[in-house]
Coordinates of C-alpha atoms (C1' of nucleotides) in Angstrom, one line a residue:
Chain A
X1 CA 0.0 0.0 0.0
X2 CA 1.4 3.5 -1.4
X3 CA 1.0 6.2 1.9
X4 CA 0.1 9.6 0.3
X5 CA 0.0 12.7 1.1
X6 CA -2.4 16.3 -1.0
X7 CA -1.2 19.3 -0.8
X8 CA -3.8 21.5 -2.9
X9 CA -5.2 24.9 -2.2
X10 CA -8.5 24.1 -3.3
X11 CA -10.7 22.3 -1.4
X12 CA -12.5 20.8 -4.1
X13 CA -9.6 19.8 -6.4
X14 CA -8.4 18.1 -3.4
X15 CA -11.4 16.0 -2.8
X16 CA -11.7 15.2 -6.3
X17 CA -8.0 14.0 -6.2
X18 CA -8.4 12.2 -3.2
X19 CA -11.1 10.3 -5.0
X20 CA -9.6 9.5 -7.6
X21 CA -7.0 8.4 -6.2
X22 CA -9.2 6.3 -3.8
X23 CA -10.0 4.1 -7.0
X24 CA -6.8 2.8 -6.8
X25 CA -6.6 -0.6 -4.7
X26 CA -3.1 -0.1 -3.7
X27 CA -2.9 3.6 -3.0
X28 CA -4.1 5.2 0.3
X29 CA -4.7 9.1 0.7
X30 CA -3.3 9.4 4.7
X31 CA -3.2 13.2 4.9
X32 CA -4.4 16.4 3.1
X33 CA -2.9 19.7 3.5
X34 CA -4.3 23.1 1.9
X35 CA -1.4 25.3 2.6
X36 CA 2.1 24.8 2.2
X37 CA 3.5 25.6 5.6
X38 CA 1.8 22.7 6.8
X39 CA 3.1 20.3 4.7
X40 CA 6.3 19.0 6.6
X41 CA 4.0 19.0 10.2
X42 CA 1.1 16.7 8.1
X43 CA 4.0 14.5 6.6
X44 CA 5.9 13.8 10.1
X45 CA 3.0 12.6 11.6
X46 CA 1.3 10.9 8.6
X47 CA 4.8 9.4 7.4
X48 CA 3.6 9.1 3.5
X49 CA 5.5 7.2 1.1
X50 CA 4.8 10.1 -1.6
X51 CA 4.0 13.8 -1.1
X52 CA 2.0 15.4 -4.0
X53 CA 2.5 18.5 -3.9
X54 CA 0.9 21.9 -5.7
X55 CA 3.3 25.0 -6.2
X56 CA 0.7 27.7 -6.0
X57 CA -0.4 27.4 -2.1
X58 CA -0.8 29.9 0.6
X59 CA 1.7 30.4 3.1
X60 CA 4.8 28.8 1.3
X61 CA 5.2 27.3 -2.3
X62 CA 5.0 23.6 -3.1
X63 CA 8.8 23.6 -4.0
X64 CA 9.9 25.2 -1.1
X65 CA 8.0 23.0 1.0
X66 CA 9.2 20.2 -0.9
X67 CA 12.9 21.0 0.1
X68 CA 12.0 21.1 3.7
X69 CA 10.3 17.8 3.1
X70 CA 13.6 16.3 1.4
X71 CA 15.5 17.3 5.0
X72 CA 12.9 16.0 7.3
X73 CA 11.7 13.2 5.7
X74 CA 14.0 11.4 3.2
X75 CA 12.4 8.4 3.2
X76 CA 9.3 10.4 1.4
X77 CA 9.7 11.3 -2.0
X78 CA 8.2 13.9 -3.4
X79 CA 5.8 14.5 -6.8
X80 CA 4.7 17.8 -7.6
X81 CA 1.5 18.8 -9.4
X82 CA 1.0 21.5 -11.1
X83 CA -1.0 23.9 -13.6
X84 CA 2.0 25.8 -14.5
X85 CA 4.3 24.1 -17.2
X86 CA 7.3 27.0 -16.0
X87 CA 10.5 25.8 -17.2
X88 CA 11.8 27.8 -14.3
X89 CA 9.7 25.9 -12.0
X90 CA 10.9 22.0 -13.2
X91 CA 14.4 24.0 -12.4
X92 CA 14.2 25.1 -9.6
X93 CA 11.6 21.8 -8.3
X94 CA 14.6 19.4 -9.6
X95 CA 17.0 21.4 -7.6
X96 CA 15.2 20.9 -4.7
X97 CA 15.6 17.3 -4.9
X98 CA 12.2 16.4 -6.4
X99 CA 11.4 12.9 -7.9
X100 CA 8.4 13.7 -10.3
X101 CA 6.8 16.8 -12.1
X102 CA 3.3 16.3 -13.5
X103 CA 0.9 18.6 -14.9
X104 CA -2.7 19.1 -14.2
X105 CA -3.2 19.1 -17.8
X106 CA -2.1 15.3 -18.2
X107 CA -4.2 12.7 -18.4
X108 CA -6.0 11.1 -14.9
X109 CA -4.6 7.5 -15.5
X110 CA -1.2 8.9 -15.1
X111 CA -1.4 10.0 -11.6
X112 CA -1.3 6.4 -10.4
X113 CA 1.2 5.7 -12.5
X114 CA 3.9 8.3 -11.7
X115 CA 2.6 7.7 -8.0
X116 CA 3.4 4.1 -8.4
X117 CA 6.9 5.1 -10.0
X118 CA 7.7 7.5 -7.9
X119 CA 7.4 5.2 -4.6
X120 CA 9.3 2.4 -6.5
X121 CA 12.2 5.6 -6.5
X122 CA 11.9 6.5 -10.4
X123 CA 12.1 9.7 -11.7
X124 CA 8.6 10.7 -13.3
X125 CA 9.2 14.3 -15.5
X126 CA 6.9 15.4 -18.8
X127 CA 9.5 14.9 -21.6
X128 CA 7.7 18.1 -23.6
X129 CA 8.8 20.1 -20.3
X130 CA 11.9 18.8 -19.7
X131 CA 12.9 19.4 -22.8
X132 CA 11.6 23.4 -22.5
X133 CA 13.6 23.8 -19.5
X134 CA 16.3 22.7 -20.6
X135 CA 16.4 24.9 -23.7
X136 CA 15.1 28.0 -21.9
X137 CA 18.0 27.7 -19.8
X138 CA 18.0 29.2 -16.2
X139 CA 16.7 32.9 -15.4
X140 CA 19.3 35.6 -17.1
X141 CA 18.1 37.9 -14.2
X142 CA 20.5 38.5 -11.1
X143 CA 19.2 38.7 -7.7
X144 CA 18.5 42.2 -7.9
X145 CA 17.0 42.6 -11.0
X146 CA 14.6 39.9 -10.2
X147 CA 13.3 41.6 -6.9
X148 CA 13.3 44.7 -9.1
X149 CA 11.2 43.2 -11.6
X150 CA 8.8 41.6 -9.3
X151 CA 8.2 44.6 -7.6
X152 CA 6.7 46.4 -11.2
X153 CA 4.5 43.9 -11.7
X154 CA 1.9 45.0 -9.6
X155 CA 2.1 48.2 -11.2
X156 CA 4.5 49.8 -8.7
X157 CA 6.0 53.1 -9.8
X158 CA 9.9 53.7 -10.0
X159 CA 10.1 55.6 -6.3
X160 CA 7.5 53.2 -4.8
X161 CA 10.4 50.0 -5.9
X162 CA 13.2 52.7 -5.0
X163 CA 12.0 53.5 -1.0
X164 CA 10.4 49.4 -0.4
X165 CA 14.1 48.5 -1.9
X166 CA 16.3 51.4 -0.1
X167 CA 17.5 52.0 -3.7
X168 CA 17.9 55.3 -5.9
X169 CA 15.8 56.2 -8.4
X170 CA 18.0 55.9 -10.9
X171 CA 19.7 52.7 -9.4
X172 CA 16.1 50.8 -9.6
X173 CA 15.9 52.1 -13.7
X174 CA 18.9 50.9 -14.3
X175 CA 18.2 47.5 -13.3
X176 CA 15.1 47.7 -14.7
X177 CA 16.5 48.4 -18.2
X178 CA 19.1 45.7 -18.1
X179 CA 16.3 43.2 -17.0
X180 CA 13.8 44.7 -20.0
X181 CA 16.9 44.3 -22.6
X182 CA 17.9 40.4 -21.5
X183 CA 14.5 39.7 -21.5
X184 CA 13.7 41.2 -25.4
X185 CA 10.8 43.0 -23.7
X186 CA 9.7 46.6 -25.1
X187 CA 9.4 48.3 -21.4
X188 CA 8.7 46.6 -17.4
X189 CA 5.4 45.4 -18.5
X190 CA 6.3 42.9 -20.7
X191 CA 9.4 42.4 -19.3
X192 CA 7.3 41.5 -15.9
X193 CA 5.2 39.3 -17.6
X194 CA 7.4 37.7 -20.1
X195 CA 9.8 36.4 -16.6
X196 CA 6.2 35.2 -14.7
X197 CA 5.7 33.2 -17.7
X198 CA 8.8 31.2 -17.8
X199 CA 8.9 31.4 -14.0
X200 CA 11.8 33.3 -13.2
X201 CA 9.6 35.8 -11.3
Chain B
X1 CA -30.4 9.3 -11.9
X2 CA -28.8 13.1 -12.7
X3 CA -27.2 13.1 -16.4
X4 CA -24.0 15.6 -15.9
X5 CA -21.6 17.2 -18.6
X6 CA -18.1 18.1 -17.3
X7 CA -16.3 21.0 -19.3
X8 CA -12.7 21.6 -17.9
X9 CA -9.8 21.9 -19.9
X10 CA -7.5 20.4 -17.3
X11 CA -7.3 17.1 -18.0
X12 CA -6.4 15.4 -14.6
X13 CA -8.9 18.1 -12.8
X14 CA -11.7 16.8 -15.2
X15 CA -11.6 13.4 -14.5
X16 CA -10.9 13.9 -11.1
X17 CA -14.0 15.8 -10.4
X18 CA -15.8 12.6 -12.4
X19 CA -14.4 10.8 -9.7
X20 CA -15.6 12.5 -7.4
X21 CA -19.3 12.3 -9.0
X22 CA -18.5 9.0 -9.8
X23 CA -19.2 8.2 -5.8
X24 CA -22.7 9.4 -5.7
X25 CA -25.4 6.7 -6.9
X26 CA -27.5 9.5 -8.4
X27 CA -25.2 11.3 -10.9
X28 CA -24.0 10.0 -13.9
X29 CA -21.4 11.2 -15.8
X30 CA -22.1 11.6 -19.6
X31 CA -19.9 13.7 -21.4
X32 CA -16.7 15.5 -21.0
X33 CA -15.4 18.6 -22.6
X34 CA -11.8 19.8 -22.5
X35 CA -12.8 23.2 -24.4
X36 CA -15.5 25.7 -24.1
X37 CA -16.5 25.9 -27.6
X38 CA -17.3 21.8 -28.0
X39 CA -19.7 22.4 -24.9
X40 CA -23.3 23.4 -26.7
X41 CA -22.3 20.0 -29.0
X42 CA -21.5 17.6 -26.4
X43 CA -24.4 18.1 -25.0
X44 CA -26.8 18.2 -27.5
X45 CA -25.6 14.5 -28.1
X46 CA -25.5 13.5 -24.6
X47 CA -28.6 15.3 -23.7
X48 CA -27.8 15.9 -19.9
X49 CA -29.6 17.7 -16.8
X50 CA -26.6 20.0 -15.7
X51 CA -23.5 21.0 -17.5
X52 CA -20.9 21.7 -15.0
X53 CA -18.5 24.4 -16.6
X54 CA -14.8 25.8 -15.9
X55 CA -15.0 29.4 -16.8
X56 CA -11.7 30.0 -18.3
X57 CA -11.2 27.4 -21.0
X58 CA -9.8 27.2 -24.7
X59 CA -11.7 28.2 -27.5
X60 CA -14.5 30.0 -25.6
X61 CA -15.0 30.7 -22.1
X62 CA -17.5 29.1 -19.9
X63 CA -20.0 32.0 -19.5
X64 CA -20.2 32.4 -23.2
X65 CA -20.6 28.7 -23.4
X66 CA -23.3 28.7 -20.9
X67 CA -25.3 31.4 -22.8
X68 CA -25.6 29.6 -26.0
X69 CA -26.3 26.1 -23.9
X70 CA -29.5 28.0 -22.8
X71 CA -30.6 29.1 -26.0
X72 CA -29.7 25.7 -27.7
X73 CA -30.8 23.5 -24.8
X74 CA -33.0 24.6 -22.5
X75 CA -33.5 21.8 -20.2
X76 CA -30.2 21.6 -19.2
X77 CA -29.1 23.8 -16.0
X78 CA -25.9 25.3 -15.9
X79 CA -23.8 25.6 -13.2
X80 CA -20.3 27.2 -13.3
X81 CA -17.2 25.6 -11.2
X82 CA -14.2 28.3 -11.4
X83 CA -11.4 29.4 -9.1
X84 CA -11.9 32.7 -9.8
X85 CA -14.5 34.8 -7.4
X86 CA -14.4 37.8 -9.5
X87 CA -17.9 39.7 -8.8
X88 CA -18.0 40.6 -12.2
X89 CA -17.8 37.0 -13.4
X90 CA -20.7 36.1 -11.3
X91 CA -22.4 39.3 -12.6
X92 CA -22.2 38.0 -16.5
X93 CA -22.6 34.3 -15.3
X94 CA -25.9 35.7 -14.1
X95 CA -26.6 37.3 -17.0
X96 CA -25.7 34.7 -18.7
X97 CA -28.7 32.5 -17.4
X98 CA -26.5 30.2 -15.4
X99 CA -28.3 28.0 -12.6
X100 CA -25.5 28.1 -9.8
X101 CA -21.9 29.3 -9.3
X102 CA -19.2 27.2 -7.0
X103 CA -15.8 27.7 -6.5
X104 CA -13.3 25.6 -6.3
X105 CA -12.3 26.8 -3.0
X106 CA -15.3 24.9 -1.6
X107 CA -15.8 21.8 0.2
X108 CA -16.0 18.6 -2.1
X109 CA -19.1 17.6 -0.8
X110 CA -20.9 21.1 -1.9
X111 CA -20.8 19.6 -5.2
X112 CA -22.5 16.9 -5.6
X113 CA -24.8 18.7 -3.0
X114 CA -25.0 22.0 -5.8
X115 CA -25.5 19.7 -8.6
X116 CA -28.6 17.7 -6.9
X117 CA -29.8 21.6 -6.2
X118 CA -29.5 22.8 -9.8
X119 CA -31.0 19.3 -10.8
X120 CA -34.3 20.4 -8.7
X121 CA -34.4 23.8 -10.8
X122 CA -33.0 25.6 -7.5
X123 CA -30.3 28.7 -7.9
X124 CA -26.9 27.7 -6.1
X125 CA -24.5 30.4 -5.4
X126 CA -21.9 31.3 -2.8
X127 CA -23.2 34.2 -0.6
X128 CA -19.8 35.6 0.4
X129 CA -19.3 35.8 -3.9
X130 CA -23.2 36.9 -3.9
X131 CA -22.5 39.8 -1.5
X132 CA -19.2 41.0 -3.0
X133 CA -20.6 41.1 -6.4
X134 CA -24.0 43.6 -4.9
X135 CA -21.4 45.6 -3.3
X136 CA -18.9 46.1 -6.1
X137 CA -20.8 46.8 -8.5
X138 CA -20.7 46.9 -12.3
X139 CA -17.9 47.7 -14.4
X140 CA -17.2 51.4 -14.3
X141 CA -15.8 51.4 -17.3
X142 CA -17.1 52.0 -21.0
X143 CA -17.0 49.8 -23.5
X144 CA -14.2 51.4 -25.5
X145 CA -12.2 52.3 -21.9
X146 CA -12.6 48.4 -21.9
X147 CA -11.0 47.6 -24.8
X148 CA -7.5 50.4 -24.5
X149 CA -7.0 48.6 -20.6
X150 CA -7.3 45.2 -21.9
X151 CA -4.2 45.7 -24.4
X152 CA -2.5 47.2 -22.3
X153 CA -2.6 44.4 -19.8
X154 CA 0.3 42.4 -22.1
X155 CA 2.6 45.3 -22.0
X156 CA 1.5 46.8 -25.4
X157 CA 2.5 50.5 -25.9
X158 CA 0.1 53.1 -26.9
X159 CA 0.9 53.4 -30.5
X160 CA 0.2 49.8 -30.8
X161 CA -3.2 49.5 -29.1
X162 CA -3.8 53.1 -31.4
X163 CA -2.6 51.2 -34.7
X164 CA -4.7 48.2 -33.4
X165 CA -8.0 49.9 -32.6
X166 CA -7.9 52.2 -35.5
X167 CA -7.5 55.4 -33.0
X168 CA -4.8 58.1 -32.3
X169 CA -2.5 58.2 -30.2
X170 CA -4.2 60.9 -27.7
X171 CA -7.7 59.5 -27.5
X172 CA -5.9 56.4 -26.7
X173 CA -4.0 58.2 -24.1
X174 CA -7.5 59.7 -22.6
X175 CA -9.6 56.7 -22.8
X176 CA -6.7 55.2 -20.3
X177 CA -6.1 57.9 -18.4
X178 CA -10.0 58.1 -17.4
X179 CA -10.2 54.7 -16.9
X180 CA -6.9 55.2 -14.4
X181 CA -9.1 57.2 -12.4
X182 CA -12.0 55.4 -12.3
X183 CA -10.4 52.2 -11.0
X184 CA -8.0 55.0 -8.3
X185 CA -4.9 53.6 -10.4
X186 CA -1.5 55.2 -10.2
X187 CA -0.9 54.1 -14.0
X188 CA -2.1 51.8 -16.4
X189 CA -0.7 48.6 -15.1
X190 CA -2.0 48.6 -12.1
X191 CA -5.5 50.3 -13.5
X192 CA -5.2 47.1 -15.8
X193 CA -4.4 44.7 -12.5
X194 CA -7.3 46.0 -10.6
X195 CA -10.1 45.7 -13.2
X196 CA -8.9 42.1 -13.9
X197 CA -9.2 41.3 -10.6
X198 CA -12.7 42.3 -10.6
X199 CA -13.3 40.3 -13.8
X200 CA -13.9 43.9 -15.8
X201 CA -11.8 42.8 -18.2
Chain C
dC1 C1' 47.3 40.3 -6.7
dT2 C1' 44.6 41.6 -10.6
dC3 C1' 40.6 40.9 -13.4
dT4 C1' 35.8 40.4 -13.6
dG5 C1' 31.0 40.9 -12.7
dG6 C1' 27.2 42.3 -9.6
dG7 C1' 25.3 46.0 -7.0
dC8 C1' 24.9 50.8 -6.4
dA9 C1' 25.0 55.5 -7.8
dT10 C1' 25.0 60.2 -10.7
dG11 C1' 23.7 63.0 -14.6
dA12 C1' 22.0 63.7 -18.9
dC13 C1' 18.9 62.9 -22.9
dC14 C1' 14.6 62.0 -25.3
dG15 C1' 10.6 59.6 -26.0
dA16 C1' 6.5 57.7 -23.6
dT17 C1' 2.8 58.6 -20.4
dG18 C1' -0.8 60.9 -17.6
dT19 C1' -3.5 65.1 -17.2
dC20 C1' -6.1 69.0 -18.7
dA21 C1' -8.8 72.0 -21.6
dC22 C1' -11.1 72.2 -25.4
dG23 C1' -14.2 70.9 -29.4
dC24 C1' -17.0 67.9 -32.7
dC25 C1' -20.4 64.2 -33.8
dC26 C1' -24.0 61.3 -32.6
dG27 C1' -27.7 58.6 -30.2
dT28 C1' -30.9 58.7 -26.4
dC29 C1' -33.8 60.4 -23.0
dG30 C1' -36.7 63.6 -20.7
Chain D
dC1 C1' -36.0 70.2 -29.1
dG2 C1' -32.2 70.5 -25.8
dA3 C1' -29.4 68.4 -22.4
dC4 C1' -26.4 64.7 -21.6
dG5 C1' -22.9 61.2 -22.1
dG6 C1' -19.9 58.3 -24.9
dG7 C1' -16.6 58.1 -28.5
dC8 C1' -13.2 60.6 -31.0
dG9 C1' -9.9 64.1 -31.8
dT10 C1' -6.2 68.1 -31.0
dG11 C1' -2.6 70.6 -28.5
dA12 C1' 0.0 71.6 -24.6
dC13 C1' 2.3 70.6 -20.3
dA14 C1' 4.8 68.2 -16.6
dT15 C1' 6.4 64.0 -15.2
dC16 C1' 7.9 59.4 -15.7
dG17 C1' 10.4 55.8 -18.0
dG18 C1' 14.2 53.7 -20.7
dT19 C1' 18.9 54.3 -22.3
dC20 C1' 23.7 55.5 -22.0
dA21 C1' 28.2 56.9 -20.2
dT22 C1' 30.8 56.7 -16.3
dG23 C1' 32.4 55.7 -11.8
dC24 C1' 33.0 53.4 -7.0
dC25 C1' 32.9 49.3 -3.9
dC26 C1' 33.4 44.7 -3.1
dA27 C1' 33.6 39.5 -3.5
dG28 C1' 35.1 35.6 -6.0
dA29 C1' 38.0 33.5 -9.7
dG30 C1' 42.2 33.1 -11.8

DNA sequence: CTCTGGGCATGACCGATGTCACGCCCGTCG
DNA sequence: CGACGGGCGTGACATCGGTCATGCCCAGAG
């Protein structure tokens, strides 16, 4: 019997998920979480043999819980599950010692599978996606540029980036610039939404 | 025995929620959709009580969808299942001549419990969404203010959405600046942000 | 130790943007 | 009919935004 564990924002998607996996004779759903700070505390007490986890949570992202998952809890490996086919996301979920990446836009039959694979220790990754990531290469953006960048996208205005960032004026256009140029964009806008797309927000 | 369509363009979430359905003894699944625009003739075929639609889908949105089920096939109930409680969604779902609105935020039970409801010709909608949508409002905005904020929202400059709409550059430049102050903007990306919040889009 | 690259800053330039004051045309409503 | 509001346009103005040249400081690589 496969122990495993939901992480999923919405409630419903987690129910439905939770039947669906309750089809499956040698799969058992021992814990559901619907924020991602709760993860690791749901997993030490549940001990599941696989943690499915969704990036887009409250309170802390699927792939940072996941690497706090790794350190606890090696013994549970982890699958994440996901709307968002972001190179930048397989990236940075790999680096944080994932074992599968699956999309909410595959077919239902192949989340028993990969859970089945993943508990017997393979690696379970879309090819389509793997392959994107890997040509997309990592973010371009440095440190600073990406804060700067994230900061615009709400539609913040130079001195509003500047004062929350204890930068100059023209410090925060700078970076701005160089981000809008590596990026091909045409001004922050597209820059901002061009790096939320391949998520290296 | 309820006859249900599912329209969800997510693949795993689709036949997860037939899972889920799949539990009750009253509800039948009989057809699934993975696009808005294959909704009015999937169910023409399968002929069911309640068509259960995402709103955001390829092809055509669920609210559009659900407007032409009604004209085309009366006897079947609509009731929209979306992540998104933007009042103004509800307010065109509405419109729109839809039977019940749930969010995916809600408890798994609620919908099987929704569907039974719309079965019986009863309306089904969240309060809190109810509420915000009375208190919000309509759009502010005019059809044409609609139109500038929406290209805008992709980073487009103003010459572009000018060139694209057939206007000039200044009436472009005043359609968006009213619309900044309507929505209490700073500038056009966050006027843009704020009425796609509200599903003014 | 020197070179390199990131972070930070200044100052200048020009084009893009947001605002304002007008005016014109048209459909609708009282 | 006359007032009103939406759509469209012009011209002007002040500010913001994107780019460039240039420089300083510091950490890590060689």
């Amino acid at each position: 019997m496969i122990k495993v564990l939901i992480a999923e924002d919405q409630a419903m998607i987690r129910g439905a998920l939770a039947a669906l996996l309750a089809i499956e004779d040698d799969i058992e759903v021992v814990a559901q979480v619907d924020r991602g700070d709760g993860v690791v505390e749901a997993a030490v007490k549940a001990n599941p043999d696989v943690a499915l986890l969704d990036i887009e949570m409250p309170g802390q992202d699927g792939i940072t819980a996941a690497a706090e998952l790794r350190k606890r809890l090696p013994s549970c490996r982890v699958l994440i599950l996901t709307v968002f086919g972001r190179p930048g996301y397989l990236r940075r979920a790999v680096d944080a010692g994932i074992s599968g990446f699956l999309l909410k836009d595959a077919p239902p039959d192949q989340l028993a599978a990969a859970i089945r694979r993943t508990a017997r220790g393979e690696r379970v990754v879309d090819s389509q996606l793997a392959l994107a990531a890997l040509s997309e290469g990592s973010s371009p953006l440095t440190p600073r540029e990406r804060d700067v960048l994230a900061m615009s996208t709400r539609g913040a205005s130079v001195e509003e980036i500047a004062r929350s960032l204890r930068l100059t004026n023209g410090t925060v256009r700078n970076h701005l610039s160089i981000a809008i140029q590596k990026l091909n964009a045409r001004n922050r806008t597209e820059a901002a939404r061009i790096a939320e797309e391949k998520g290296w927000l």
